[in-house]
XYZ file of C-alpha atoms in Angstrom:
271
model
C 28.306 35.155 101.061
C 30.686 34.066 103.820
C 33.812 31.959 103.707
C 31.958 28.772 104.767
C 29.557 28.953 101.810
C 32.434 29.670 99.447
C 34.188 26.581 100.692
C 31.132 24.383 100.152
C 30.631 25.611 96.600
C 34.282 25.026 95.788
C 34.060 21.450 97.124
C 30.864 20.749 95.201
C 32.343 22.089 91.982
C 35.408 19.942 92.311
C 33.341 16.790 93.103
C 30.773 17.308 90.326
C 30.923 14.717 87.532
C 28.365 15.492 84.795
C 26.454 12.581 83.210
C 27.199 13.086 79.565
C 24.977 10.265 78.309
C 22.005 11.530 80.186
C 22.497 15.071 78.900
C 22.856 13.894 75.303
C 19.720 11.783 75.588
C 17.782 14.792 76.819
C 19.021 16.909 73.961
C 18.106 14.225 71.405
C 14.608 13.916 72.803
C 14.095 17.606 72.523
C 15.281 17.645 68.957
C 13.232 14.615 67.905
C 10.074 16.285 69.163
C 10.406 18.936 66.473
C 8.381 18.296 63.249
C 10.269 16.895 60.284
C 9.995 19.622 57.683
C 11.927 17.801 54.966
C 10.016 14.511 55.024
C 12.812 12.600 56.675
C 11.932 9.421 58.567
C 11.807 9.605 62.344
C 14.328 6.824 62.716
C 16.989 8.456 60.597
C 19.056 11.237 62.189
C 21.581 12.821 59.919
C 25.098 13.299 61.340
C 24.954 17.094 61.414
C 22.137 16.992 63.887
C 24.038 14.565 66.146
C 27.151 16.745 66.009
C 25.132 19.815 66.908
C 23.629 18.048 69.906
C 27.098 17.058 71.112
C 28.346 20.634 70.872
C 25.347 21.933 72.760
C 25.901 19.448 75.557
C 29.576 20.364 75.826
C 28.668 24.088 75.978
C 26.248 23.442 78.810
C 28.847 21.547 80.809
C 31.498 24.165 80.229
C 29.157 27.040 81.093
C 28.156 25.367 84.341
C 31.768 24.786 85.330
C 32.805 28.350 84.594
C 29.875 29.741 86.547
C 30.788 27.717 89.652
C 34.444 28.656 89.395
C 33.559 32.325 89.059
C 31.451 32.173 92.201
C 34.182 30.429 94.198
C 37.147 32.529 93.007
C 35.572 36.031 93.185
C 33.750 36.435 96.510
C 32.008 39.791 96.895
C 33.317 42.375 99.304
C 32.058 42.216 102.840
C 29.309 44.685 103.618
C 30.216 47.503 106.021
C 33.941 47.341 105.330
C 35.048 50.448 103.469
C 37.423 49.965 100.620
C 40.962 51.037 101.344
C 41.565 54.338 99.511
C 44.584 54.612 97.318
C 47.477 56.491 98.846
C 47.589 59.998 97.454
C 50.565 60.715 95.320
C 53.077 63.147 96.711
C 52.761 66.572 95.128
C 55.559 67.417 92.788
C 57.976 70.052 94.008
C 57.292 73.459 92.488
C 59.788 74.469 89.922
C 62.126 77.269 90.866
C 61.057 80.671 89.515
C 62.875 81.717 86.395
C 65.289 84.544 86.862
C 66.914 86.295 83.934
C 70.646 85.988 83.668
C 72.133 89.221 84.875
C 75.037 90.349 82.764
C 77.432 92.582 84.704
C 78.021 95.851 82.998
C 81.040 96.437 81.678
C 83.209 98.141 83.597
C 83.408 102.105 82.913
C 86.736 102.905 81.434
C 87.178 106.650 82.229
C 85.607 110.047 82.894
C 84.697 112.743 80.365
C 87.465 113.869 78.041
C 89.132 117.051 79.248
C 90.148 119.316 76.380
C 93.846 119.958 76.074
C 94.415 123.623 76.773
C 98.202 123.465 76.635
C 100.041 125.837 74.309
C 103.516 126.093 72.881
C 104.523 128.378 75.736
C 104.120 127.335 79.353
C 101.859 129.452 81.543
C 103.139 131.180 84.649
C 101.595 131.047 88.125
C 99.552 134.194 87.644
C 96.640 134.756 85.279
C 97.071 137.121 82.361
C 96.596 140.717 83.400
C 97.467 140.156 87.079
C 100.660 141.153 88.832
C 102.992 138.638 90.460
C 106.344 136.913 89.945
C 106.956 134.509 87.103
C 107.797 130.914 87.986
C 111.470 130.070 87.275
C 111.807 128.173 84.023
C 108.343 129.166 82.685
C 107.804 131.410 79.699
C 104.987 133.284 77.995
C 106.782 135.860 75.905
C 103.934 137.240 73.780
C 100.396 138.375 74.463
C 98.710 140.062 71.511
C 100.586 143.278 70.651
C 103.035 142.830 73.548
C 106.317 140.890 73.146
C 109.302 140.386 75.483
C 112.725 138.711 75.866
C 115.251 138.326 78.694
C 119.038 138.118 78.270
C 122.311 138.535 80.168
C 124.131 141.630 78.944
C 127.305 141.113 76.935
C 129.200 143.458 79.312
C 128.790 141.076 82.242
C 132.040 139.682 83.737
C 133.405 137.379 86.449
C 132.270 139.638 89.331
C 129.452 141.715 87.925
C 126.387 141.177 85.667
C 123.458 142.943 84.066
C 120.112 141.324 83.221
C 118.187 142.964 80.367
C 114.466 142.836 79.565
C 113.544 143.880 76.032
C 109.896 144.930 75.657
C 108.213 145.567 72.329
C 104.659 146.823 71.971
C 102.658 147.464 68.795
C 100.202 149.722 70.663
C 100.546 152.417 73.347
C 100.297 151.194 76.944
C 98.389 153.169 79.579
C 99.567 151.019 82.481
C 102.767 149.004 83.016
C 104.446 147.128 85.839
C 107.857 145.626 85.073
C 109.383 143.226 87.615
C 112.892 141.696 87.508
C 113.789 138.965 90.016
C 117.417 137.935 90.611
C 117.949 135.024 92.980
C 120.643 135.761 95.591
C 122.950 132.938 94.598
C 126.754 133.508 94.654
C 126.377 136.553 96.968
C 124.250 138.753 94.643
C 123.999 142.421 95.679
C 122.216 145.148 93.647
C 124.402 147.906 92.149
C 121.803 149.848 90.131
C 119.171 149.782 87.348
C 118.070 151.766 84.342
C 115.494 151.898 81.444
C 115.298 153.538 78.034
C 112.039 155.344 78.883
C 112.004 158.628 80.841
C 112.881 158.157 84.536
C 110.157 160.581 85.627
C 107.464 158.339 84.137
C 108.183 155.511 86.595
C 108.268 154.699 90.257
C 111.299 152.440 90.851
C 111.949 150.182 93.854
C 114.698 147.641 94.653
C 114.271 145.306 97.627
C 115.049 141.824 98.908
C 112.149 139.399 99.240
C 112.846 135.909 100.558
C 116.326 135.494 99.090
C 115.500 137.342 95.864
C 116.500 140.859 94.768
C 113.392 142.425 93.162
C 113.638 145.372 90.732
C 110.237 146.909 90.055
C 109.262 149.694 87.601
C 105.697 151.010 87.782
C 104.311 153.497 85.211
C 102.891 156.521 86.980
C 99.185 157.369 86.527
C 98.471 159.508 83.462
C 101.695 158.479 81.685
C 101.875 156.392 78.536
C 104.409 153.938 77.127
C 104.556 154.584 73.368
C 104.534 151.842 70.768
C 108.036 150.571 69.974
C 110.924 148.750 71.653
C 112.080 149.512 75.211
C 114.736 148.069 77.532
C 114.800 147.672 81.333
C 117.981 146.496 83.126
C 119.096 145.465 86.619
C 122.737 145.423 87.733
C 124.361 143.430 90.549
C 127.634 142.071 91.915
C 128.224 138.382 92.607
C 130.978 136.035 93.721
C 133.868 135.326 91.376
C 133.087 132.972 88.559
C 130.238 132.282 86.196
C 126.849 132.634 87.858
C 123.860 130.418 87.073
C 120.793 132.409 85.860
C 118.286 129.536 85.647
C 116.388 130.694 88.738
C 116.119 134.360 87.621
C 113.014 135.683 85.845
C 110.831 138.627 84.863
C 107.171 139.497 84.472
C 105.347 142.330 82.689
C 101.717 143.335 83.322
C 100.325 146.072 81.092
C 97.097 147.615 79.832
C 96.539 148.453 76.152
C 93.577 149.611 74.046
C 92.104 146.090 74.115
C 92.589 145.405 77.828
C 95.074 143.654 80.123
C 98.234 142.004 78.790
C 100.875 139.858 80.510
C 104.199 138.299 79.501
C 106.960 136.534 81.453
C 110.118 134.497 80.992
C 113.771 133.873 81.917
C 117.250 134.886 80.719
C 119.522 133.520 78.033
C 123.304 133.581 78.505
C 125.335 136.546 77.182
C 126.801 136.263 73.668
């Protein structure tokens, strides 16, 4: 159906004026033709029947009007013209992938605990059992059965001094090296040395080494130092006045029945 036909139908619908009297007369004729089942006279028409006829006529008129209006207002789609497709909806953006919250580790607060190997006496620069000078100010005066002490002899005076090393051992020693080191402060010069053990049992040397006078007693092979207390001493001159002994020291390396032993230390003032 084209636009011209739609226009004609619309015009006809608007101009149509239904003949109500004619329609009612037709309805009444149809109803009067029906047999009278209740013995009513043909001339008498009860009011319900008249009302029903009026309603039927009104329904016919209304139905016809609605049909025409429907035809005019809703023309069918033209053949051959494809319907416009609905615009596709834009795809939703993909949600970002979930990533677990990374918690930074706590920072490490230190390395493995190092056991404290310090002792009441400070260790010297050399390992126990090895020969070598003791560090000034350090002390390790006892090692098992071996004990030692250093002191300035009471006979020392303004120009001369003697440094004593007292050695005590609870067991015989088959090897012994005794070393006394006197720093050459205040013009120190060696004047002699001695020991309480036999002189023939030791090799004795006195020499200067880098500003230090070194007294060294070495037990000869095949000799033994008996258990007990022994003294070794070094003598020297110095400039007038009291001399500082803080940089002097001694070291003892020995061998006993249970192996190597070492002690070292400094000197206390004379009393």
